[in-house]
PDB file of C-alpha atoms in Angstrom:
ATOM      1  CA  UNK A  15      -0.028  -0.053   0.078  1.00  0.00           C
ATOM      2  CA  UNK A  16       2.804   2.463   0.881  1.00  0.00           C
ATOM      3  CA  UNK A  17       4.582   1.685  -2.489  1.00  0.00           C
ATOM      4  CA  UNK A  18       1.241   2.390  -4.357  1.00  0.00           C
ATOM      5  CA  UNK A  19       0.759   5.452  -2.527  1.00  0.00           C
ATOM      6  CA  UNK A  20       4.420   6.580  -3.326  1.00  0.00           C
ATOM      7  CA  UNK A  21       3.915   5.825  -7.004  1.00  0.00           C
ATOM      8  CA  UNK A  22       0.581   7.750  -7.099  1.00  0.00           C
ATOM      9  CA  UNK A  23       2.337  10.833  -5.653  1.00  0.00           C
ATOM     10  CA  UNK A  24       5.157  10.720  -8.116  1.00  0.00           C
ATOM     11  CA  UNK A  25       2.602  10.312 -11.133  1.00  0.00           C
ATOM     12  CA  UNK A  26       0.550  13.377  -9.784  1.00  0.00           C
ATOM     13  CA  UNK A  27       3.695  15.202  -9.251  1.00  0.00           C
ATOM     14  CA  UNK A  28       4.939  14.640 -12.916  1.00  0.00           C
ATOM     15  CA  UNK A  29       1.749  15.395 -14.308  1.00  0.00           C
ATOM     16  CA  UNK A  30       1.574  18.716 -12.851  1.00  0.00           C
ATOM     17  CA  UNK A  31       5.194  19.303 -14.088  1.00  0.00           C
ATOM     18  CA  UNK A  32       4.127  18.545 -17.674  1.00  0.00           C
ATOM     19  CA  UNK A  33       1.141  21.017 -17.431  1.00  0.00           C
ATOM     20  CA  UNK A  34       3.224  24.065 -18.429  1.00  0.00           C
ATOM     21  CA  UNK A  35       4.553  22.432 -21.685  1.00  0.00           C
ATOM     22  CA  UNK A  36       0.982  21.266 -22.579  1.00  0.00           C
ATOM     23  CA  UNK A  37      -0.255  24.902 -22.170  1.00  0.00           C
ATOM     24  CA  UNK A  38       2.673  26.035 -24.333  1.00  0.00           C
ATOM     25  CA  UNK A  39       1.918  23.802 -27.176  1.00  0.00           C
ATOM     26  CA  UNK A  40      -1.771  24.389 -26.855  1.00  0.00           C
ATOM     27  CA  UNK A  41      -1.146  28.209 -27.340  1.00  0.00           C
ATOM     28  CA  UNK A  42       1.363  27.315 -30.343  1.00  0.00           C
ATOM     29  CA  UNK A  43      -1.583  25.333 -31.941  1.00  0.00           C
ATOM     30  CA  UNK A  44      -4.039  28.173 -31.357  1.00  0.00           C
ATOM     31  CA  UNK A  45      -1.483  30.775 -32.738  1.00  0.00           C
ATOM     32  CA  UNK A  46      -0.769  28.414 -35.829  1.00  0.00           C
ATOM     33  CA  UNK A  47      -4.632  28.016 -36.417  1.00  0.00           C
ATOM     34  CA  UNK A  48      -5.181  31.895 -36.358  1.00  0.00           C
ATOM     35  CA  UNK A  49      -2.180  32.380 -38.743  1.00  0.00           C
ATOM     36  CA  UNK A  50      -3.392  29.888 -41.058  1.00  0.00           C
ATOM     37  CA  UNK A  51      -6.970  31.187 -41.141  1.00  0.00           C
ATOM     38  CA  UNK A  52      -5.616  34.721 -41.672  1.00  0.00           C
ATOM     39  CA  UNK A  53      -3.497  33.865 -44.624  1.00  0.00           C
ATOM     40  CA  UNK A  54      -6.123  31.529 -46.027  1.00  0.00           C
ATOM     41  CA  UNK A  55      -8.994  34.071 -45.866  1.00  0.00           C
ATOM     42  CA  UNK A  56      -7.150  37.005 -47.025  1.00  0.00           C
ATOM     43  CA  UNK A  57      -4.835  35.646 -49.704  1.00  0.00           C
ATOM     44  CA  UNK A  58      -6.254  32.333 -51.036  1.00  0.00           C
ATOM     45  CA  UNK A  59     -10.072  32.566 -50.527  1.00  0.00           C
ATOM     46  CA  UNK A  60     -12.977  31.188 -48.505  1.00  0.00           C
ATOM     47  CA  UNK A  61     -12.525  27.457 -49.984  1.00  0.00           C
ATOM     48  CA  UNK A  62      -9.068  27.540 -48.645  1.00  0.00           C
ATOM     49  CA  UNK A  63     -10.485  28.261 -45.095  1.00  0.00           C
ATOM     50  CA  UNK A  64     -12.741  25.348 -45.632  1.00  0.00           C
ATOM     51  CA  UNK A  65      -9.855  23.099 -46.483  1.00  0.00           C
ATOM     52  CA  UNK A  66      -7.972  24.265 -43.226  1.00  0.00           C
ATOM     53  CA  UNK A  67     -11.245  23.597 -41.236  1.00  0.00           C
ATOM     54  CA  UNK A  68     -11.602  20.155 -42.609  1.00  0.00           C
ATOM     55  CA  UNK A  69      -8.060  19.311 -41.703  1.00  0.00           C
ATOM     56  CA  UNK A  70      -8.300  20.291 -38.211  1.00  0.00           C
ATOM     57  CA  UNK A  71      -9.969  16.894 -36.902  1.00  0.00           C
ATOM     58  CA  UNK A  72      -6.842  15.120 -38.428  1.00  0.00           C
ATOM     59  CA  UNK A  73      -4.681  17.473 -36.677  1.00  0.00           C
ATOM     60  CA  UNK A  74      -6.243  16.874 -33.439  1.00  0.00           C
ATOM     61  CA  UNK A  75      -5.852  13.176 -34.033  1.00  0.00           C
ATOM     62  CA  UNK A  76      -2.160  13.532 -34.498  1.00  0.00           C
ATOM     63  CA  UNK A  77      -2.023  15.837 -31.445  1.00  0.00           C
ATOM     64  CA  UNK A  78      -3.943  13.129 -29.311  1.00  0.00           C
ATOM     65  CA  UNK A  79      -1.430  10.548 -30.404  1.00  0.00           C
ATOM     66  CA  UNK A  80       1.381  12.816 -29.572  1.00  0.00           C
ATOM     67  CA  UNK A  81       0.174  13.800 -26.096  1.00  0.00           C
ATOM     68  CA  UNK A  82      -0.549  10.229 -25.126  1.00  0.00           C
ATOM     69  CA  UNK A  83       3.075   9.112 -26.031  1.00  0.00           C
ATOM     70  CA  UNK A  84       4.718  12.369 -24.482  1.00  0.00           C
ATOM     71  CA  UNK A  85       2.858  12.426 -21.328  1.00  0.00           C
ATOM     72  CA  UNK A  86       3.034   8.668 -20.707  1.00  0.00           C
ATOM     73  CA  UNK A  87       6.598   8.336 -21.467  1.00  0.00           C
ATOM     74  CA  UNK A  88       7.532  11.526 -19.522  1.00  0.00           C
ATOM     75  CA  UNK A  89       5.829  10.054 -16.492  1.00  0.00           C
ATOM     76  CA  UNK A  90       7.504   6.548 -16.883  1.00  0.00           C
ATOM     77  CA  UNK A  91      10.780   8.299 -17.169  1.00  0.00           C
ATOM     78  CA  UNK A  92      10.250  10.526 -14.161  1.00  0.00           C
ATOM     79  CA  UNK A  93       9.362   7.339 -12.159  1.00  0.00           C
ATOM     80  CA  UNK A  94      12.326   5.416 -13.116  1.00  0.00           C
ATOM     81  CA  UNK A  95      14.606   8.394 -12.632  1.00  0.00           C
ATOM     82  CA  UNK A  96      13.254   8.624  -9.086  1.00  0.00           C
ATOM     83  CA  UNK A  97      13.813   5.039  -8.440  1.00  0.00           C
ATOM     84  CA  UNK A  98      17.531   5.191  -9.863  1.00  0.00           C
ATOM     85  CA  UNK A  99      16.790   2.919 -12.757  1.00  0.00           C
ATOM     86  CA  UNK A 100      18.802   4.525 -15.621  1.00  0.00           C
ATOM     87  CA  UNK A 101      18.463   1.494 -17.923  1.00  0.00           C
ATOM     88  CA  UNK A 102      14.594   1.525 -17.743  1.00  0.00           C
ATOM     89  CA  UNK A 103      14.777   5.249 -18.112  1.00  0.00           C
ATOM     90  CA  UNK A 104      16.761   5.111 -21.219  1.00  0.00           C
ATOM     91  CA  UNK A 105      14.656   2.321 -22.707  1.00  0.00           C
ATOM     92  CA  UNK A 106      11.404   4.465 -22.366  1.00  0.00           C
ATOM     93  CA  UNK A 107      13.136   7.364 -23.947  1.00  0.00           C
ATOM     94  CA  UNK A 108      14.359   5.401 -26.816  1.00  0.00           C
ATOM     95  CA  UNK A 109      11.322   3.408 -27.330  1.00  0.00           C
ATOM     96  CA  UNK A 110       9.079   6.593 -27.232  1.00  0.00           C
ATOM     97  CA  UNK A 111      11.098   8.214 -29.977  1.00  0.00           C
ATOM     98  CA  UNK A 112      10.992   4.765 -32.076  1.00  0.00           C
ATOM     99  CA  UNK A 113       7.263   4.953 -31.791  1.00  0.00           C
ATOM    100  CA  UNK A 114       6.986   8.396 -32.995  1.00  0.00           C
ATOM    101  CA  UNK A 115       9.099   7.596 -35.990  1.00  0.00           C
ATOM    102  CA  UNK A 116       7.089   4.519 -36.828  1.00  0.00           C
ATOM    103  CA  UNK A 117       3.718   6.384 -36.240  1.00  0.00           C
ATOM    104  CA  UNK A 118       5.031   9.440 -38.084  1.00  0.00           C
ATOM    105  CA  UNK A 119       6.008   7.451 -41.144  1.00  0.00           C
ATOM    106  CA  UNK A 120       2.827   5.783 -41.416  1.00  0.00           C
ATOM    107  CA  UNK A 121       0.988   9.148 -41.314  1.00  0.00           C
ATOM    108  CA  UNK A 122       3.217  10.670 -43.676  1.00  0.00           C
ATOM    109  CA  UNK A 123       2.712   8.091 -46.415  1.00  0.00           C
ATOM    110  CA  UNK A 124      -1.248   8.137 -45.563  1.00  0.00           C
ATOM    111  CA  UNK A 125      -1.093  11.993 -46.073  1.00  0.00           C
ATOM    112  CA  UNK A 126       0.933  11.671 -49.307  1.00  0.00           C
ATOM    113  CA  UNK A 127      -1.561   9.063 -50.751  1.00  0.00           C
ATOM    114  CA  UNK A 128      -4.565  11.248 -49.736  1.00  0.00           C
ATOM    115  CA  UNK A 129      -2.987  14.275 -51.395  1.00  0.00           C
ATOM    116  CA  UNK A 130      -1.510  12.524 -54.739  1.00  0.00           C
ATOM    117  CA  UNK A 131      -4.445  10.555 -55.404  1.00  0.00           C
ATOM    118  CA  UNK A 132      -7.259  12.876 -54.353  1.00  0.00           C
ATOM    119  CA  UNK A 133      -8.592  10.373 -51.562  1.00  0.00           C
ATOM    120  CA  UNK A 134     -10.006  13.158 -49.473  1.00  0.00           C
ATOM    121  CA  UNK A 135     -13.489  12.432 -50.491  1.00  0.00           C
ATOM    122  CA  UNK A 136     -14.247  10.993 -47.092  1.00  0.00           C
ATOM    123  CA  UNK A 137     -13.868  14.617 -45.713  1.00  0.00           C
ATOM    124  CA  UNK A 138     -15.544  16.610 -48.301  1.00  0.00           C
ATOM    125  CA  UNK A 139     -17.375  16.232 -51.705  1.00  0.00           C
ATOM    126  CA  UNK A 140     -17.235  19.770 -52.673  1.00  0.00           C
ATOM    127  CA  UNK A 141     -15.315  19.809 -55.937  1.00  0.00           C
ATOM    128  CA  UNK A 142     -14.049  23.291 -55.374  1.00  0.00           C
ATOM    129  CA  UNK A 143     -12.515  22.418 -51.917  1.00  0.00           C
ATOM    130  CA  UNK A 144     -11.109  18.914 -52.564  1.00  0.00           C
ATOM    131  CA  UNK A 145      -8.099  19.993 -54.744  1.00  0.00           C
ATOM    132  CA  UNK A 146      -7.162  22.550 -52.016  1.00  0.00           C
ATOM    133  CA  UNK A 147      -7.423  19.832 -49.404  1.00  0.00           C
ATOM    134  CA  UNK A 148      -5.445  17.502 -51.336  1.00  0.00           C
ATOM    135  CA  UNK A 149      -2.518  20.000 -51.677  1.00  0.00           C
ATOM    136  CA  UNK A 150      -2.902  20.980 -48.064  1.00  0.00           C
ATOM    137  CA  UNK A 151      -2.475  17.264 -46.864  1.00  0.00           C
ATOM    138  CA  UNK A 152       0.669  17.317 -49.029  1.00  0.00           C
ATOM    139  CA  UNK A 153       2.289  20.239 -47.162  1.00  0.00           C
ATOM    140  CA  UNK A 154       1.194  18.745 -43.754  1.00  0.00           C
ATOM    141  CA  UNK A 155       3.027  15.421 -44.666  1.00  0.00           C
ATOM    142  CA  UNK A 156       6.223  17.231 -44.397  1.00  0.00           C
ATOM    143  CA  UNK A 157       5.412  18.216 -40.769  1.00  0.00           C
ATOM    144  CA  UNK A 158       4.205  14.822 -39.240  1.00  0.00           C
ATOM    145  CA  UNK A 159       7.387  13.683 -37.989  1.00  0.00           C
ATOM    146  CA  UNK A 160       8.538  16.921 -36.389  1.00  0.00           C
ATOM    147  CA  UNK A 161       5.106  17.355 -34.775  1.00  0.00           C
ATOM    148  CA  UNK A 162       5.341  14.031 -33.051  1.00  0.00           C
ATOM    149  CA  UNK A 163       8.928  14.082 -32.006  1.00  0.00           C
ATOM    150  CA  UNK A 164       8.888  17.833 -31.128  1.00  0.00           C
ATOM    151  CA  UNK A 165       6.040  17.381 -28.569  1.00  0.00           C
ATOM    152  CA  UNK A 166       7.968  14.479 -27.307  1.00  0.00           C
ATOM    153  CA  UNK A 167      11.133  16.426 -26.559  1.00  0.00           C
ATOM    154  CA  UNK A 168       9.066  19.512 -25.167  1.00  0.00           C
ATOM    155  CA  UNK A 169       7.846  16.947 -22.548  1.00  0.00           C
ATOM    156  CA  UNK A 170      11.146  15.803 -21.709  1.00  0.00           C
ATOM    157  CA  UNK A 171      12.582  19.276 -21.484  1.00  0.00           C
ATOM    158  CA  UNK A 172       9.981  20.077 -18.983  1.00  0.00           C
ATOM    159  CA  UNK A 173      11.207  17.144 -16.674  1.00  0.00           C
ATOM    160  CA  UNK A 174      14.675  18.579 -16.932  1.00  0.00           C
ATOM    161  CA  UNK A 175      13.451  22.238 -16.045  1.00  0.00           C
ATOM    162  CA  UNK A 176      14.597  23.546 -19.390  1.00  0.00           C
ATOM    163  CA  UNK A 177      11.704  26.068 -19.766  1.00  0.00           C
ATOM    164  CA  UNK A 178      13.738  28.630 -21.538  1.00  0.00           C
ATOM    165  CA  UNK A 179      14.571  26.099 -24.188  1.00  0.00           C
ATOM    166  CA  UNK A 180      10.990  24.972 -24.341  1.00  0.00           C
ATOM    167  CA  UNK A 181       9.814  28.643 -24.842  1.00  0.00           C
ATOM    168  CA  UNK A 182      12.754  29.260 -27.441  1.00  0.00           C
ATOM    169  CA  UNK A 183      11.504  26.343 -29.412  1.00  0.00           C
ATOM    170  CA  UNK A 184       7.938  27.452 -29.481  1.00  0.00           C
ATOM    171  CA  UNK A 185       8.986  30.886 -30.469  1.00  0.00           C
ATOM    172  CA  UNK A 186      11.111  29.591 -33.388  1.00  0.00           C
ATOM    173  CA  UNK A 187       8.084  27.687 -34.654  1.00  0.00           C
ATOM    174  CA  UNK A 188       5.867  30.861 -34.480  1.00  0.00           C
ATOM    175  CA  UNK A 189       8.413  33.091 -36.311  1.00  0.00           C
ATOM    176  CA  UNK A 190       9.309  30.565 -38.937  1.00  0.00           C
ATOM    177  CA  UNK A 191       5.618  29.829 -39.632  1.00  0.00           C
ATOM    178  CA  UNK A 192       4.633  33.379 -39.940  1.00  0.00           C
ATOM    179  CA  UNK A 193       7.647  34.356 -41.974  1.00  0.00           C
ATOM    180  CA  UNK A 194       7.266  31.370 -44.335  1.00  0.00           C
ATOM    181  CA  UNK A 195       3.459  32.158 -44.605  1.00  0.00           C
ATOM    182  CA  UNK A 196       4.355  35.595 -45.900  1.00  0.00           C
ATOM    183  CA  UNK A 197       6.796  34.045 -48.314  1.00  0.00           C
ATOM    184  CA  UNK A 198       4.810  30.988 -49.684  1.00  0.00           C
ATOM    185  CA  UNK A 199       1.397  32.394 -49.578  1.00  0.00           C
ATOM    186  CA  UNK A 200       1.596  36.122 -50.063  1.00  0.00           C
ATOM    187  CA  UNK A 201       4.610  36.407 -52.410  1.00  0.00           C
ATOM    188  CA  UNK A 202       5.075  33.114 -54.169  1.00  0.00           C
ATOM    189  CA  UNK A 203       1.405  32.487 -54.258  1.00  0.00           C
ATOM    190  CA  UNK A 204       1.658  28.746 -53.379  1.00  0.00           C
ATOM    191  CA  UNK A 205      -1.878  28.300 -52.139  1.00  0.00           C
ATOM    192  CA  UNK A 206      -2.823  25.716 -49.528  1.00  0.00           C
ATOM    193  CA  UNK A 207       0.261  23.725 -50.178  1.00  0.00           C
ATOM    194  CA  UNK A 208       2.284  26.692 -49.259  1.00  0.00           C
ATOM    195  CA  UNK A 209       0.273  27.364 -46.099  1.00  0.00           C
ATOM    196  CA  UNK A 210       0.612  23.882 -44.909  1.00  0.00           C
ATOM    197  CA  UNK A 211       4.341  23.774 -45.779  1.00  0.00           C
ATOM    198  CA  UNK A 212       5.124  26.839 -43.858  1.00  0.00           C
ATOM    199  CA  UNK A 213       3.525  25.165 -40.765  1.00  0.00           C
ATOM    200  CA  UNK A 214       5.564  21.929 -41.285  1.00  0.00           C
ATOM    201  CA  UNK A 215       8.828  23.796 -41.682  1.00  0.00           C
ATOM    202  CA  UNK A 216       8.034  25.747 -38.431  1.00  0.00           C
ATOM    203  CA  UNK A 217       7.653  22.296 -36.767  1.00  0.00           C
ATOM    204  CA  UNK A 218      11.043  21.351 -38.073  1.00  0.00           C
ATOM    205  CA  UNK A 219      12.478  24.611 -36.664  1.00  0.00           C
ATOM    206  CA  UNK A 220      10.904  23.899 -33.392  1.00  0.00           C
ATOM    207  CA  UNK A 221      12.400  20.250 -33.275  1.00  0.00           C
ATOM    208  CA  UNK A 222      15.821  21.636 -34.222  1.00  0.00           C
ATOM    209  CA  UNK A 223      15.644  23.980 -31.197  1.00  0.00           C
ATOM    210  CA  UNK A 224      14.138  21.520 -28.800  1.00  0.00           C
ATOM    211  CA  UNK A 225      16.563  18.740 -29.725  1.00  0.00           C
ATOM    212  CA  UNK A 226      19.691  20.792 -29.311  1.00  0.00           C
ATOM    213  CA  UNK A 227      20.325  19.754 -25.764  1.00  0.00           C
ATOM    214  CA  UNK A 228      19.913  16.018 -26.563  1.00  0.00           C
ATOM    215  CA  UNK A 229      22.167  16.287 -29.853  1.00  0.00           C
ATOM    216  CA  UNK A 230      24.833  18.174 -27.827  1.00  0.00           C
ATOM    217  CA  UNK A 231      24.952  15.420 -25.174  1.00  0.00           C
ATOM    218  CA  UNK A 232      24.056  17.656 -22.266  1.00  0.00           C
ATOM    219  CA  UNK A 233      21.007  15.402 -21.324  1.00  0.00           C
ATOM    220  CA  UNK A 234      21.198  12.345 -19.151  1.00  0.00           C
ATOM    221  CA  UNK A 235      18.778  10.899 -21.760  1.00  0.00           C
ATOM    222  CA  UNK A 236      20.297   8.922 -24.787  1.00  0.00           C
ATOM    223  CA  UNK A 237      18.737   7.302 -27.745  1.00  0.00           C
ATOM    224  CA  UNK A 238      19.611   3.554 -28.124  1.00  0.00           C
ATOM    225  CA  UNK A 239      17.408   1.429 -30.122  1.00  0.00           C
ATOM    226  CA  UNK A 240      19.266  -1.812 -29.448  1.00  0.00           C
ATOM    227  CA  UNK A 241      17.541  -4.427 -27.227  1.00  0.00           C
ATOM    228  CA  UNK A 242      14.390  -2.255 -26.671  1.00  0.00           C
ATOM    229  CA  UNK A 243      11.960  -3.621 -24.141  1.00  0.00           C
ATOM    230  CA  UNK A 244       8.770  -3.269 -26.107  1.00  0.00           C
ATOM    231  CA  UNK A 245       6.851  -4.275 -22.969  1.00  0.00           C
ATOM    232  CA  UNK A 246       7.021  -0.709 -21.827  1.00  0.00           C
ATOM    233  CA  UNK A 247       4.516   0.344 -24.610  1.00  0.00           C
ATOM    234  CA  UNK A 248       1.666  -0.756 -22.271  1.00  0.00           C
ATOM    235  CA  UNK A 249       2.656   1.539 -19.328  1.00  0.00           C
ATOM    236  CA  UNK A 250       3.175   4.523 -21.671  1.00  0.00           C
ATOM    237  CA  UNK A 251      -0.173   4.151 -23.389  1.00  0.00           C
ATOM    238  CA  UNK A 252      -1.846   3.354 -19.996  1.00  0.00           C
ATOM    239  CA  UNK A 253      -0.603   6.670 -18.357  1.00  0.00           C
ATOM    240  CA  UNK A 254      -0.838   8.754 -21.328  1.00  0.00           C
ATOM    241  CA  UNK A 255      -4.312   7.862 -22.686  1.00  0.00           C
ATOM    242  CA  UNK A 256      -6.069  10.013 -20.140  1.00  0.00           C
ATOM    243  CA  UNK A 257      -4.440  13.160 -21.437  1.00  0.00           C
ATOM    244  CA  UNK A 258      -5.301  12.442 -25.043  1.00  0.00           C
ATOM    245  CA  UNK A 259      -9.025  11.632 -24.494  1.00  0.00           C
ATOM    246  CA  UNK A 260      -9.900  15.387 -24.993  1.00  0.00           C
ATOM    247  CA  UNK A 261      -8.157  15.648 -28.346  1.00  0.00           C
ATOM    248  CA  UNK A 262      -9.808  12.149 -29.338  1.00  0.00           C
ATOM    249  CA  UNK A 263     -13.171  13.653 -28.606  1.00  0.00           C
ATOM    250  CA  UNK A 264     -12.613  16.737 -30.553  1.00  0.00           C
ATOM    251  CA  UNK A 265     -11.356  14.490 -33.512  1.00  0.00           C
ATOM    252  CA  UNK A 266     -14.485  12.447 -33.372  1.00  0.00           C
ATOM    253  CA  UNK A 267     -16.603  15.590 -32.988  1.00  0.00           C
ATOM    254  CA  UNK A 268     -14.919  17.391 -35.825  1.00  0.00           C
ATOM    255  CA  UNK A 269     -15.250  14.442 -38.279  1.00  0.00           C
ATOM    256  CA  UNK A 270     -18.945  14.253 -37.385  1.00  0.00           C
ATOM    257  CA  UNK A 271     -19.652  17.942 -37.776  1.00  0.00           C
ATOM    258  CA  UNK A 272     -17.648  17.923 -41.152  1.00  0.00           C
TER     259      UNK A 272
END
């Protein structure tokens, strides 16, 4: 009983530590949505706004998966860190990144297929909107991997009390996204593909800034893909799924409304 109580206290403490980064990511998503809507309505057209709106439930799905993996893995890592079990801690860190890459590759291929072969009919039958939505999916395909990996690393940065680096990564995303929106949409007239590509490259900028600590070797966390213990997927999903339920609901609601 004492062990269970101690574990519950650790999980609760870690959940509260993850709250700030979730607030930051929610704010970044909101700002991105406002920027995309502004450029879509003012420089592309009403149909482009419809395409952005139709994509939102899909984005919510990716966010739900990202939150599930990042929060679940971060809590597991924090628990193993407190118990002085570095091997298990490194395993969860490595496993979570591998899962992000695998899931990201699946969604990237899916987005490319939807865009190239005009398979977005399950989202809209509007002949004026579908070509715009197809191109939007192609641009978003570039950003699936950095979205999943970036959110993951942001959660780990919060565990290491790297709030400044988290803020810098978020600001890098907003700046790059806005600058490229101006270039791709207003100057080069790349339409919805340019709109989505600007957001995707902004996510790569966020990932680049957020991963600097890990690439430079300043973090105790190291990625080692040899001899992964895949049984840790259960605890990661079990802990993280509660934080993803809200986004999963928004995904289902958005698809039904659309």
